[in-house]
Coordinates of N, CA and C in Angstrom, one line a residue:
X1 N 101.0 93.9 111.3 CA 100.4 95.4 111.3 C 99.0 95.1 110.4
X2 N 99.2 95.0 109.2 CA 98.2 94.7 108.3 C 96.7 93.9 109.0
X3 N 97.2 92.9 109.6 CA 96.1 91.8 110.4 C 95.4 92.7 111.5
X4 N 96.2 93.1 111.8 CA 95.5 94.0 113.3 C 94.9 95.1 112.8
X5 N 95.1 95.9 111.7 CA 94.1 96.9 111.2 C 93.3 96.3 110.7
X6 N 93.1 95.2 109.8 CA 92.1 94.5 109.6 C 90.9 94.1 110.4
X7 N 91.6 93.4 111.8 CA 90.8 93.1 112.8 C 90.3 94.3 113.3
X8 N 90.8 95.3 113.7 CA 90.2 96.6 114.2 C 89.1 97.0 113.1
X9 N 89.2 97.3 112.0 CA 88.1 97.9 111.1 C 87.0 96.8 111.0
X10 N 87.1 95.4 111.0 CA 86.2 94.7 111.3 C 85.3 94.6 112.3
X11 N 86.1 94.7 113.7 CA 85.3 94.9 114.7 C 84.6 95.9 115.0
X12 N 85.3 97.3 114.2 CA 84.5 98.4 114.5 C 83.2 98.5 113.4
X13 N 83.4 97.8 112.5 CA 82.1 97.7 111.5 C 81.1 96.7 111.7
X14 N 81.3 96.0 112.9 CA 80.5 94.7 113.3 C 79.8 95.8 114.7
X15 N 80.4 96.7 114.9 CA 80.0 97.7 116.0 C 80.1 96.5 117.3
X16 N 81.4 95.9 117.3 CA 81.8 95.1 118.2 C 83.0 95.7 119.1
X17 N 82.4 96.6 119.9 CA 83.3 97.3 120.8 C 84.3 96.5 121.7
X18 N 83.7 95.4 122.5 CA 84.6 94.5 123.2 C 85.6 94.1 122.2
X19 N 85.6 93.5 121.2 CA 86.7 92.9 120.5 C 87.5 94.1 119.9
X20 N 87.2 95.0 119.4 CA 87.8 96.3 119.2 C 89.0 96.5 120.5
X21 N 88.1 96.8 121.6 CA 89.0 97.1 122.6 C 90.1 96.2 123.0
X22 N 89.8 94.9 122.9 CA 91.1 93.7 123.0 C 92.1 94.3 122.4
X23 N 91.9 95.2 121.2 CA 93.2 95.2 120.3 C 94.1 96.5 121.1
X24 N 93.6 97.2 121.9 CA 94.2 98.3 122.6 C 95.1 98.2 123.8
X25 N 96.1 98.6 123.7 CA 96.7 98.8 125.2 C 95.9 99.5 126.2
X26 N 95.9 99.4 127.5 CA 95.3 100.0 128.3 C 95.4 101.3 128.5
X27 N 96.4 101.9 128.2 CA 97.0 103.5 128.1 C 96.8 104.1 126.7
X28 N 96.3 103.4 125.9 CA 96.0 104.0 124.5 C 95.5 105.4 124.5
X29 N 95.7 106.1 123.3 CA 94.9 107.2 123.1 C 94.6 107.7 121.6
X30 N 93.5 107.9 121.4 CA 92.8 108.2 120.2 C 92.8 109.8 120.2
X31 N 93.6 110.5 119.4 CA 93.6 111.9 119.2 C 93.1 112.3 117.7
X32 N 91.7 112.7 117.9 CA 90.9 112.9 116.6 C 90.8 114.3 116.2
X33 N 91.3 115.2 115.5 CA 91.6 116.2 115.2 C 90.1 116.7 114.5
X34 N 89.2 115.8 113.6 CA 88.1 116.2 113.1 C 87.0 116.4 114.3
X35 N 87.0 115.7 115.6 CA 86.3 116.0 116.6 C 86.7 117.0 117.5
X36 N 88.2 117.2 117.4 CA 88.6 117.9 118.3 C 88.9 117.6 119.8
X37 N 88.9 116.3 119.9 CA 89.2 115.6 121.3 C 90.1 114.7 121.1
X38 N 90.9 114.4 122.4 CA 91.7 113.1 122.7 C 90.7 112.1 123.5
X39 N 91.0 110.8 123.4 CA 90.3 109.9 124.2 C 91.4 109.0 124.8
X40 N 91.5 108.9 126.0 CA 92.6 108.2 126.7 C 92.1 107.1 127.7
X41 N 93.0 106.0 127.1 CA 92.7 104.7 128.2 C 91.5 104.2 127.6
X42 N 91.1 102.7 128.3 CA 90.2 102.2 127.9 C 89.0 102.6 127.9
X43 N 88.4 103.5 128.9 CA 87.2 104.1 129.1 C 87.0 105.2 127.8
X44 N 88.3 105.8 127.5 CA 88.2 106.6 126.5 C 88.2 106.2 125.2
X45 N 88.5 105.1 124.9 CA 88.5 104.7 123.5 C 87.5 103.6 123.5
X46 N 86.7 103.3 124.6 CA 85.1 102.6 124.5 C 84.3 103.9 124.0
X47 N 84.5 105.3 124.7 CA 83.5 106.3 124.4 C 83.6 106.6 122.8
X48 N 85.1 106.8 122.5 CA 85.2 107.2 121.0 C 84.5 106.0 120.2
X49 N 84.7 104.7 120.3 CA 83.9 103.8 119.3 C 82.6 103.7 119.5
X50 N 82.1 104.0 120.9 CA 80.3 104.1 121.0 C 79.9 105.2 120.2
X51 N 80.5 106.5 120.6 CA 80.2 107.7 120.1 C 80.2 107.6 118.6
X52 N 81.2 107.5 117.9 CA 81.5 107.4 116.6 C 81.4 106.6 115.7
X53 N 81.2 105.4 116.0 CA 81.3 104.0 115.1 C 79.8 103.6 115.5
X54 N 79.8 103.1 116.6 CA 78.3 102.5 117.0 C 77.0 103.8 116.9
X55 N 77.4 105.1 117.4 CA 76.4 105.8 117.4 C 75.9 106.3 116.0
X56 N 76.9 106.7 115.0 CA 76.7 106.9 113.6 C 76.7 106.0 112.5
X57 N 76.5 104.6 113.3 CA 76.4 103.4 112.1 C 77.5 103.5 111.1
X58 N 78.9 103.7 111.8 CA 79.9 104.1 110.8 C 80.5 102.7 110.2
X59 N 80.7 102.5 108.9 CA 81.1 101.6 108.2 C 82.4 102.1 107.4
X60 N 83.6 101.4 107.7 CA 84.8 101.9 107.1 C 85.2 100.9 106.0
X61 N 86.0 101.2 105.1 CA 86.6 100.5 104.0 C 88.0 100.9 103.9
X62 N 88.9 100.0 104.1 CA 90.1 100.5 104.0 C 90.6 100.6 102.3
X63 N 91.2 101.7 102.3 CA 91.4 102.1 101.0 C 93.1 101.6 100.7
X64 N 93.7 102.1 101.9 CA 95.5 102.0 101.6 C 96.1 101.9 103.0
X65 N 97.1 101.0 102.9 CA 98.0 101.1 104.3 C 99.2 101.2 104.1
X66 N 99.9 102.0 104.2 CA 101.2 102.4 104.3 C 101.8 102.3 105.5
X67 N 102.9 101.2 105.3 CA 103.6 100.8 106.7 C 104.8 101.9 106.8
X68 N 105.0 102.4 108.1 CA 105.9 103.3 108.3 C 107.1 102.8 109.4
X69 N 107.4 101.7 109.2 CA 108.3 100.9 110.2 C 107.3 99.7 110.5
X70 N 108.2 98.9 111.8 CA 107.5 97.8 112.3 C 106.3 98.0 112.9
X71 N 106.1 99.3 113.7 CA 105.0 99.5 114.5 C 104.2 100.6 114.2
X72 N 104.4 101.2 113.0 CA 103.4 102.5 112.6 C 103.0 102.2 111.1
X73 N 101.9 102.5 111.0 CA 101.2 102.4 109.7 C 100.0 103.6 109.3
X74 N 99.9 104.1 108.3 CA 99.1 105.2 107.9 C 98.0 104.6 107.2
X75 N 96.7 104.6 107.7 CA 95.7 104.1 106.9 C 94.8 105.1 106.3
X76 N 94.4 104.8 105.0 CA 93.3 105.8 104.1 C 92.1 104.9 104.4
X77 N 91.2 105.5 104.4 CA 89.8 104.8 104.9 C 88.6 105.8 104.1
X78 N 87.7 105.1 103.8 CA 86.4 105.5 103.1 C 85.3 105.3 104.2
X79 N 84.6 106.1 104.9 CA 83.8 106.1 106.0 C 82.3 106.4 105.5
X80 N 81.4 105.4 105.6 CA 79.8 105.9 105.5 C 79.1 105.6 106.9
X81 N 78.0 106.4 106.9 CA 77.1 106.3 108.2 C 76.1 107.3 108.2
X82 N 75.7 107.5 109.4 CA 74.4 108.5 109.5 C 74.9 109.7 109.0
X83 N 76.0 110.0 109.2 CA 76.6 111.6 108.8 C 76.8 111.7 107.3
X84 N 76.7 110.6 106.5 CA 77.0 110.8 105.0 C 78.2 110.0 104.6
X85 N 79.1 110.5 104.0 CA 80.3 109.9 103.4 C 81.6 110.8 103.7
X86 N 82.4 110.1 103.9 CA 83.9 111.0 104.3 C 85.0 109.9 104.0
X87 N 86.0 110.6 103.9 CA 87.5 109.8 103.7 C 88.3 110.3 104.8
X88 N 89.2 109.5 105.0 CA 90.0 110.1 106.3 C 91.3 109.2 106.4
X89 N 92.0 109.5 107.4 CA 93.1 108.5 107.6 C 93.5 108.3 109.0
X90 N 93.9 107.2 109.3 CA 94.3 106.8 110.7 C 95.8 106.5 110.7
X91 N 96.5 107.4 111.8 CA 97.9 107.1 112.0 C 97.9 106.2 113.2
X92 N 98.4 104.8 113.0 CA 98.2 104.0 114.1 C 99.6 103.3 114.4
X93 N 99.9 103.5 115.8 CA 101.3 102.9 116.3 C 100.6 101.7 117.5
X94 N 101.6 100.7 117.4 CA 101.5 99.7 118.1 C 102.7 99.4 119.2
X95 N 102.3 98.7 120.2 CA 103.4 98.4 121.2 C 104.4 97.1 120.7
X96 N 105.3 96.8 121.3 CA 105.9 95.4 121.4 C 105.2 94.3 121.4
X97 N 104.2 94.5 122.2 CA 103.0 93.4 122.3 C 102.0 93.2 121.1
X98 N 101.9 94.1 120.3 CA 101.2 94.2 119.1 C 99.8 94.8 119.5
X99 N 99.7 95.5 120.6 CA 98.7 96.3 120.8 C 98.4 97.6 120.2
X100 N 97.4 98.4 120.0 CA 97.5 99.8 119.5 C 97.8 100.5 120.9
X101 N 98.7 101.6 120.3 CA 98.9 102.4 121.7 C 98.6 103.9 121.5
X102 N 98.2 104.2 120.3 CA 97.9 105.5 119.6 C 97.3 105.5 118.1
X103 N 96.4 106.2 118.1 CA 95.7 106.4 116.6 C 95.6 108.2 116.6
X104 N 96.2 108.6 115.5 CA 95.9 110.2 115.3 C 94.9 110.0 114.1
X105 N 93.7 110.4 114.3 CA 92.5 110.3 113.4 C 92.2 111.6 112.6
X106 N 92.0 111.7 111.4 CA 91.4 112.8 111.0 C 90.7 112.7 109.6
X107 N 89.8 113.5 109.1 CA 89.0 113.3 107.9 C 89.4 114.2 107.1
X108 N 89.3 114.0 105.8 CA 89.8 114.9 104.7 C 89.1 116.1 104.5

């Protein structure tokens, strides 16, 4: 799980949407309370990455990963970009194949 998280953050920081998308199940959901919306499936995840990572030049630094079992982890992150500086968390769940099926995201 730690390696998957590292790969996701690395791809997002490189604005490599295709590499990041390859880490998600086709029916994955990102629910981001801070933007008040959910992003469903490959098209939704692509939209989320394009808008909030590429669009804002967001760079994330992993502060803490807390395993919540074999298929879930809560990740604390430091975000910087065109919006300034924020901290927040991603609650990430994966399926049996090791692909991300859900992310609940929120800024502090």
